[in-house]
Amino acid sequence: MRTRGALKTLLIALPLLLLGAGLGVGLDRVALAQQSGVKRTVLRRVDDPAAAAYEAVLAIAEIPPGAASGRHRHPGVEVGYVLEGTVLLQHEGRPDTTLKAGDSFGNSGVHNASNPGPNPARLLAVYLVEKGKPLAEPVP
């Protein structure tokens, strides 16, 4: 009888534990997204006909004044164009670059993007990334 009671308790507790873990992971991702200060709005996704594991993603990235993306990388490459504002790009092993409206850029490897200006920065970005992965992955 004792085993039956333990099994019943486990069957009740296990779904609650899994639900709690799922909520914790979800809240962690929301907190990370809010901390970065960058809002990405996906405009279009297109499968890469030459490489089935990849897709092209067209997006607008917005960085408020004083905000930064935090150190991150993309599971592929990013190319973009600054529509408005100023962006400071910091790549590991390369000098910092300040971009303004009308400038284009390419990102691979670990980098950080911040907005040192007084106005919001908006970028048009194309990501060539592995399907199913997030557009950006934080790097400690």
mmCIF file with all atom_site columns, C-alpha atoms in Angstrom:
data_model
loop_
_atom_site.group_PDB
_atom_site.id
_atom_site.type_symbol
_atom_site.label_atom_id
_atom_site.label_alt_id
_atom_site.label_comp_id
_atom_site.label_asym_id
_atom_site.label_entity_id
_atom_site.label_seq_id
_atom_site.pdbx_PDB_ins_code
_atom_site.Cartn_x
_atom_site.Cartn_y
_atom_site.Cartn_z
_atom_site.occupancy
_atom_site.B_iso_or_equiv
_atom_site.pdbx_formal_charge
_atom_site.auth_seq_id
_atom_site.auth_comp_id
_atom_site.auth_asym_id
_atom_site.auth_atom_id
_atom_site.pdbx_PDB_model_num
ATOM 1   C CA . MET A 1 1   ? 0.000  0.000  0.000   1.00 0.00 ? 1   MET A CA 1
ATOM 2   C CA . ARG A 1 2   ? 2.845  2.359  0.796   1.00 0.00 ? 2   ARG A CA 1
ATOM 3   C CA . THR A 1 3   ? 4.184  2.061  -2.787  1.00 0.00 ? 3   THR A CA 1
ATOM 4   C CA . ARG A 1 4   ? 0.751  2.841  -4.206  1.00 0.00 ? 4   ARG A CA 1
ATOM 5   C CA . GLY A 1 5   ? 0.553  6.069  -2.153  1.00 0.00 ? 5   GLY A CA 1
ATOM 6   C CA . ALA A 1 6   ? 4.047  7.140  -3.250  1.00 0.00 ? 6   ALA A CA 1
ATOM 7   C CA . LEU A 1 7   ? 3.180  6.442  -6.881  1.00 0.00 ? 7   LEU A CA 1
ATOM 8   C CA . LYS A 1 8   ? -0.018 8.488  -6.594  1.00 0.00 ? 8   LYS A CA 1
ATOM 9   C CA . THR A 1 9   ? 1.931  11.403 -5.059  1.00 0.00 ? 9   THR A CA 1
ATOM 10  C CA . LEU A 1 10  ? 4.537  11.169 -7.850  1.00 0.00 ? 10  LEU A CA 1
ATOM 11  C CA . LEU A 1 11  ? 1.849  11.166 -10.555 1.00 0.00 ? 11  LEU A CA 1
ATOM 12  C CA . ILE A 1 12  ? 0.358  14.339 -9.076  1.00 0.00 ? 12  ILE A CA 1
ATOM 13  C CA . ALA A 1 13  ? 3.685  16.093 -8.395  1.00 0.00 ? 13  ALA A CA 1
ATOM 14  C CA . LEU A 1 14  ? 5.442  15.315 -11.698 1.00 0.00 ? 14  LEU A CA 1
ATOM 15  C CA . PRO A 1 15  ? 3.103  17.326 -13.967 1.00 0.00 ? 15  PRO A CA 1
ATOM 16  C CA . LEU A 1 16  ? 3.279  20.263 -11.541 1.00 0.00 ? 16  LEU A CA 1
ATOM 17  C CA . LEU A 1 17  ? 7.093  20.125 -11.526 1.00 0.00 ? 17  LEU A CA 1
ATOM 18  C CA . LEU A 1 18  ? 7.192  20.010 -15.344 1.00 0.00 ? 18  LEU A CA 1
ATOM 19  C CA . LEU A 1 19  ? 4.759  22.926 -15.586 1.00 0.00 ? 19  LEU A CA 1
ATOM 20  C CA . GLY A 1 20  ? 6.856  24.942 -13.135 1.00 0.00 ? 20  GLY A CA 1
ATOM 21  C CA . ALA A 1 21  ? 10.063 24.197 -15.045 1.00 0.00 ? 21  ALA A CA 1
ATOM 22  C CA . GLY A 1 22  ? 8.413  25.216 -18.315 1.00 0.00 ? 22  GLY A CA 1
ATOM 23  C CA . LEU A 1 23  ? 7.178  28.485 -16.847 1.00 0.00 ? 23  LEU A CA 1
ATOM 24  C CA . GLY A 1 24  ? 10.641 29.164 -15.418 1.00 0.00 ? 24  GLY A CA 1
ATOM 25  C CA . VAL A 1 25  ? 12.296 28.704 -18.827 1.00 0.00 ? 25  VAL A CA 1
ATOM 26  C CA . GLY A 1 26  ? 9.655  30.887 -20.484 1.00 0.00 ? 26  GLY A CA 1
ATOM 27  C CA . LEU A 1 27  ? 10.033 33.665 -17.919 1.00 0.00 ? 27  LEU A CA 1
ATOM 28  C CA . ASP A 1 28  ? 13.827 33.444 -18.255 1.00 0.00 ? 28  ASP A CA 1
ATOM 29  C CA . ARG A 1 29  ? 13.550 34.025 -22.026 1.00 0.00 ? 29  ARG A CA 1
ATOM 30  C CA . VAL A 1 30  ? 11.183 36.960 -21.523 1.00 0.00 ? 30  VAL A CA 1
ATOM 31  C CA . ALA A 1 31  ? 13.561 38.522 -18.979 1.00 0.00 ? 31  ALA A CA 1
ATOM 32  C CA . LEU A 1 32  ? 16.524 38.041 -21.338 1.00 0.00 ? 32  LEU A CA 1
ATOM 33  C CA . ALA A 1 33  ? 14.608 39.629 -24.210 1.00 0.00 ? 33  ALA A CA 1
ATOM 34  C CA . GLN A 1 34  ? 13.709 42.633 -22.045 1.00 0.00 ? 34  GLN A CA 1
ATOM 35  C CA . GLN A 1 35  ? 17.260 43.032 -20.748 1.00 0.00 ? 35  GLN A CA 1
ATOM 36  C CA . SER A 1 36  ? 18.773 43.211 -24.218 1.00 0.00 ? 36  SER A CA 1
ATOM 37  C CA . GLY A 1 37  ? 16.857 46.355 -25.148 1.00 0.00 ? 37  GLY A CA 1
ATOM 38  C CA . VAL A 1 38  ? 16.630 45.236 -28.780 1.00 0.00 ? 38  VAL A CA 1
ATOM 39  C CA . LYS A 1 39  ? 13.255 44.581 -30.368 1.00 0.00 ? 39  LYS A CA 1
ATOM 40  C CA . ARG A 1 40  ? 13.328 42.437 -33.515 1.00 0.00 ? 40  ARG A CA 1
ATOM 41  C CA . THR A 1 41  ? 10.258 42.331 -35.751 1.00 0.00 ? 41  THR A CA 1
ATOM 42  C CA . VAL A 1 42  ? 10.387 39.563 -38.356 1.00 0.00 ? 42  VAL A CA 1
ATOM 43  C CA . LEU A 1 43  ? 8.975  40.742 -41.671 1.00 0.00 ? 43  LEU A CA 1
ATOM 44  C CA . ARG A 1 44  ? 9.565  37.596 -43.764 1.00 0.00 ? 44  ARG A CA 1
ATOM 45  C CA . ARG A 1 45  ? 11.145 34.124 -43.604 1.00 0.00 ? 45  ARG A CA 1
ATOM 46  C CA . VAL A 1 46  ? 12.262 32.327 -46.760 1.00 0.00 ? 46  VAL A CA 1
ATOM 47  C CA . ASP A 1 47  ? 13.758 28.841 -46.995 1.00 0.00 ? 47  ASP A CA 1
ATOM 48  C CA . ASP A 1 48  ? 17.189 28.632 -48.611 1.00 0.00 ? 48  ASP A CA 1
ATOM 49  C CA . PRO A 1 49  ? 16.679 26.444 -51.714 1.00 0.00 ? 49  PRO A CA 1
ATOM 50  C CA . ALA A 1 50  ? 20.384 25.538 -51.843 1.00 0.00 ? 50  ALA A CA 1
ATOM 51  C CA . ALA A 1 51  ? 20.727 24.556 -48.176 1.00 0.00 ? 51  ALA A CA 1
ATOM 52  C CA . ALA A 1 52  ? 17.623 23.006 -46.651 1.00 0.00 ? 52  ALA A CA 1
ATOM 53  C CA . ALA A 1 53  ? 18.898 23.538 -43.092 1.00 0.00 ? 53  ALA A CA 1
ATOM 54  C CA . TYR A 1 54  ? 19.020 27.354 -43.488 1.00 0.00 ? 54  TYR A CA 1
ATOM 55  C CA . GLU A 1 55  ? 16.584 30.199 -43.993 1.00 0.00 ? 55  GLU A CA 1
ATOM 56  C CA . ALA A 1 56  ? 16.777 33.912 -44.755 1.00 0.00 ? 56  ALA A CA 1
ATOM 57  C CA . VAL A 1 57  ? 14.969 36.144 -42.282 1.00 0.00 ? 57  VAL A CA 1
ATOM 58  C CA . LEU A 1 58  ? 14.196 39.812 -42.996 1.00 0.00 ? 58  LEU A CA 1
ATOM 59  C CA . ALA A 1 59  ? 13.631 41.870 -39.856 1.00 0.00 ? 59  ALA A CA 1
ATOM 60  C CA . ILE A 1 60  ? 13.597 45.348 -38.368 1.00 0.00 ? 60  ILE A CA 1
ATOM 61  C CA . ALA A 1 61  ? 15.739 45.733 -35.244 1.00 0.00 ? 61  ALA A CA 1
ATOM 62  C CA . GLU A 1 62  ? 15.049 48.673 -32.932 1.00 0.00 ? 62  GLU A CA 1
ATOM 63  C CA . ILE A 1 63  ? 17.459 49.837 -30.219 1.00 0.00 ? 63  ILE A CA 1
ATOM 64  C CA . PRO A 1 64  ? 16.262 52.565 -27.823 1.00 0.00 ? 64  PRO A CA 1
ATOM 65  C CA . PRO A 1 65  ? 18.681 55.341 -26.777 1.00 0.00 ? 65  PRO A CA 1
ATOM 66  C CA . GLY A 1 66  ? 21.235 54.034 -24.287 1.00 0.00 ? 66  GLY A CA 1
ATOM 67  C CA . ALA A 1 67  ? 20.244 50.382 -24.814 1.00 0.00 ? 67  ALA A CA 1
ATOM 68  C CA . ALA A 1 68  ? 22.482 47.534 -25.938 1.00 0.00 ? 68  ALA A CA 1
ATOM 69  C CA . SER A 1 69  ? 21.934 44.071 -27.322 1.00 0.00 ? 69  SER A CA 1
ATOM 70  C CA . GLY A 1 70  ? 24.468 42.482 -24.996 1.00 0.00 ? 70  GLY A CA 1
ATOM 71  C CA . ARG A 1 71  ? 27.152 40.118 -26.251 1.00 0.00 ? 71  ARG A CA 1
ATOM 72  C CA . HIS A 1 72  ? 25.539 37.681 -28.658 1.00 0.00 ? 72  HIS A CA 1
ATOM 73  C CA . ARG A 1 73  ? 25.998 35.749 -31.874 1.00 0.00 ? 73  ARG A CA 1
ATOM 74  C CA . HIS A 1 74  ? 23.762 34.610 -34.701 1.00 0.00 ? 74  HIS A CA 1
ATOM 75  C CA . PRO A 1 75  ? 23.569 30.974 -35.827 1.00 0.00 ? 75  PRO A CA 1
ATOM 76  C CA . GLY A 1 76  ? 24.695 32.125 -39.286 1.00 0.00 ? 76  GLY A CA 1
ATOM 77  C CA . VAL A 1 77  ? 25.368 35.646 -40.546 1.00 0.00 ? 77  VAL A CA 1
ATOM 78  C CA . GLU A 1 78  ? 23.608 39.002 -40.405 1.00 0.00 ? 78  GLU A CA 1
ATOM 79  C CA . VAL A 1 79  ? 23.810 41.823 -42.938 1.00 0.00 ? 79  VAL A CA 1
ATOM 80  C CA . GLY A 1 80  ? 21.999 45.074 -42.455 1.00 0.00 ? 80  GLY A CA 1
ATOM 81  C CA . TYR A 1 81  ? 21.385 48.727 -43.137 1.00 0.00 ? 81  TYR A CA 1
ATOM 82  C CA . VAL A 1 82  ? 20.902 51.514 -40.591 1.00 0.00 ? 82  VAL A CA 1
ATOM 83  C CA . LEU A 1 83  ? 17.578 53.211 -41.329 1.00 0.00 ? 83  LEU A CA 1
ATOM 84  C CA . GLU A 1 84  ? 17.630 55.729 -38.452 1.00 0.00 ? 84  GLU A CA 1
ATOM 85  C CA . GLY A 1 85  ? 19.867 56.735 -35.571 1.00 0.00 ? 85  GLY A CA 1
ATOM 86  C CA . THR A 1 86  ? 23.349 55.702 -34.511 1.00 0.00 ? 86  THR A CA 1
ATOM 87  C CA . VAL A 1 87  ? 24.682 52.246 -33.669 1.00 0.00 ? 87  VAL A CA 1
ATOM 88  C CA . LEU A 1 88  ? 27.974 51.301 -32.017 1.00 0.00 ? 88  LEU A CA 1
ATOM 89  C CA . LEU A 1 89  ? 29.110 47.814 -33.116 1.00 0.00 ? 89  LEU A CA 1
ATOM 90  C CA . GLN A 1 90  ? 31.673 46.015 -30.994 1.00 0.00 ? 90  GLN A CA 1
ATOM 91  C CA . HIS A 1 91  ? 33.160 42.794 -32.395 1.00 0.00 ? 91  HIS A CA 1
ATOM 92  C CA . GLU A 1 92  ? 35.630 40.566 -30.593 1.00 0.00 ? 92  GLU A CA 1
ATOM 93  C CA . GLY A 1 93  ? 39.116 41.148 -31.986 1.00 0.00 ? 93  GLY A CA 1
ATOM 94  C CA . ARG A 1 94  ? 38.151 44.144 -34.148 1.00 0.00 ? 94  ARG A CA 1
ATOM 95  C CA . PRO A 1 95  ? 37.984 47.899 -33.550 1.00 0.00 ? 95  PRO A CA 1
ATOM 96  C CA . ASP A 1 96  ? 34.599 49.380 -32.565 1.00 0.00 ? 96  ASP A CA 1
ATOM 97  C CA . THR A 1 97  ? 32.572 50.836 -35.441 1.00 0.00 ? 97  THR A CA 1
ATOM 98  C CA . THR A 1 98  ? 30.035 53.663 -35.227 1.00 0.00 ? 98  THR A CA 1
ATOM 99  C CA . LEU A 1 99  ? 27.325 53.517 -37.888 1.00 0.00 ? 99  LEU A CA 1
ATOM 100 C CA . LYS A 1 100 ? 24.752 56.134 -38.799 1.00 0.00 ? 100 LYS A CA 1
ATOM 101 C CA . ALA A 1 101 ? 21.676 56.193 -41.030 1.00 0.00 ? 101 ALA A CA 1
ATOM 102 C CA . GLY A 1 102 ? 22.631 55.091 -44.536 1.00 0.00 ? 102 GLY A CA 1
ATOM 103 C CA . ASP A 1 103 ? 25.511 52.807 -43.437 1.00 0.00 ? 103 ASP A CA 1
ATOM 104 C CA . SER A 1 104 ? 25.515 49.049 -44.005 1.00 0.00 ? 104 SER A CA 1
ATOM 105 C CA . PHE A 1 105 ? 27.161 46.321 -41.941 1.00 0.00 ? 105 PHE A CA 1
ATOM 106 C CA . GLY A 1 106 ? 27.830 42.611 -41.652 1.00 0.00 ? 106 GLY A CA 1
ATOM 107 C CA . ASN A 1 107 ? 27.951 40.643 -38.407 1.00 0.00 ? 107 ASN A CA 1
ATOM 108 C CA . SER A 1 108 ? 29.390 37.236 -37.702 1.00 0.00 ? 108 SER A CA 1
ATOM 109 C CA . GLY A 1 109 ? 30.939 35.922 -34.529 1.00 0.00 ? 109 GLY A CA 1
ATOM 110 C CA . VAL A 1 110 ? 30.407 37.437 -31.085 1.00 0.00 ? 110 VAL A CA 1
ATOM 111 C CA . HIS A 1 111 ? 29.379 41.102 -31.046 1.00 0.00 ? 111 HIS A CA 1
ATOM 112 C CA . ASN A 1 112 ? 27.383 43.784 -29.218 1.00 0.00 ? 112 ASN A CA 1
ATOM 113 C CA . ALA A 1 113 ? 25.253 46.550 -30.727 1.00 0.00 ? 113 ALA A CA 1
ATOM 114 C CA . SER A 1 114 ? 24.365 49.627 -28.699 1.00 0.00 ? 114 SER A CA 1
ATOM 115 C CA . ASN A 1 115 ? 22.713 52.975 -29.289 1.00 0.00 ? 115 ASN A CA 1
ATOM 116 C CA . PRO A 1 116 ? 24.854 55.842 -27.961 1.00 0.00 ? 116 PRO A CA 1
ATOM 117 C CA . GLY A 1 117 ? 22.623 58.477 -29.549 1.00 0.00 ? 117 GLY A CA 1
ATOM 118 C CA . PRO A 1 118 ? 19.694 60.468 -28.191 1.00 0.00 ? 118 PRO A CA 1
ATOM 119 C CA . ASN A 1 119 ? 17.184 58.956 -30.669 1.00 0.00 ? 119 ASN A CA 1
ATOM 120 C CA . PRO A 1 120 ? 16.020 55.389 -31.312 1.00 0.00 ? 120 PRO A CA 1
ATOM 121 C CA . ALA A 1 121 ? 18.048 53.396 -33.840 1.00 0.00 ? 121 ALA A CA 1
ATOM 122 C CA . ARG A 1 122 ? 16.300 51.267 -36.468 1.00 0.00 ? 122 ARG A CA 1
ATOM 123 C CA . LEU A 1 123 ? 18.043 48.723 -38.641 1.00 0.00 ? 123 LEU A CA 1
ATOM 124 C CA . LEU A 1 124 ? 16.881 46.601 -41.546 1.00 0.00 ? 124 LEU A CA 1
ATOM 125 C CA . ALA A 1 125 ? 18.574 43.226 -41.136 1.00 0.00 ? 125 ALA A CA 1
ATOM 126 C CA . VAL A 1 126 ? 18.776 40.004 -43.122 1.00 0.00 ? 126 VAL A CA 1
ATOM 127 C CA . TYR A 1 127 ? 19.807 36.909 -41.201 1.00 0.00 ? 127 TYR A CA 1
ATOM 128 C CA . LEU A 1 128 ? 20.974 33.743 -42.973 1.00 0.00 ? 128 LEU A CA 1
ATOM 129 C CA . VAL A 1 129 ? 20.557 31.299 -40.128 1.00 0.00 ? 129 VAL A CA 1
ATOM 130 C CA . GLU A 1 130 ? 19.968 27.679 -39.257 1.00 0.00 ? 130 GLU A CA 1
ATOM 131 C CA . LYS A 1 131 ? 16.258 26.837 -39.203 1.00 0.00 ? 131 LYS A CA 1
ATOM 132 C CA . GLY A 1 132 ? 14.714 26.365 -35.796 1.00 0.00 ? 132 GLY A CA 1
ATOM 133 C CA . LYS A 1 133 ? 17.359 28.364 -33.942 1.00 0.00 ? 133 LYS A CA 1
ATOM 134 C CA . PRO A 1 134 ? 16.757 31.830 -32.454 1.00 0.00 ? 134 PRO A CA 1
ATOM 135 C CA . LEU A 1 135 ? 17.928 34.831 -34.467 1.00 0.00 ? 135 LEU A CA 1
ATOM 136 C CA . ALA A 1 136 ? 20.336 35.754 -31.672 1.00 0.00 ? 136 ALA A CA 1
ATOM 137 C CA . GLU A 1 137 ? 21.950 33.724 -28.912 1.00 0.00 ? 137 GLU A CA 1
ATOM 138 C CA . PRO A 1 138 ? 23.406 35.432 -25.813 1.00 0.00 ? 138 PRO A CA 1
ATOM 139 C CA . VAL A 1 139 ? 27.115 34.887 -25.124 1.00 0.00 ? 139 VAL A CA 1
ATOM 140 C CA . PRO A 1 140 ? 28.421 35.367 -21.571 1.00 0.00 ? 140 PRO A CA 1
#
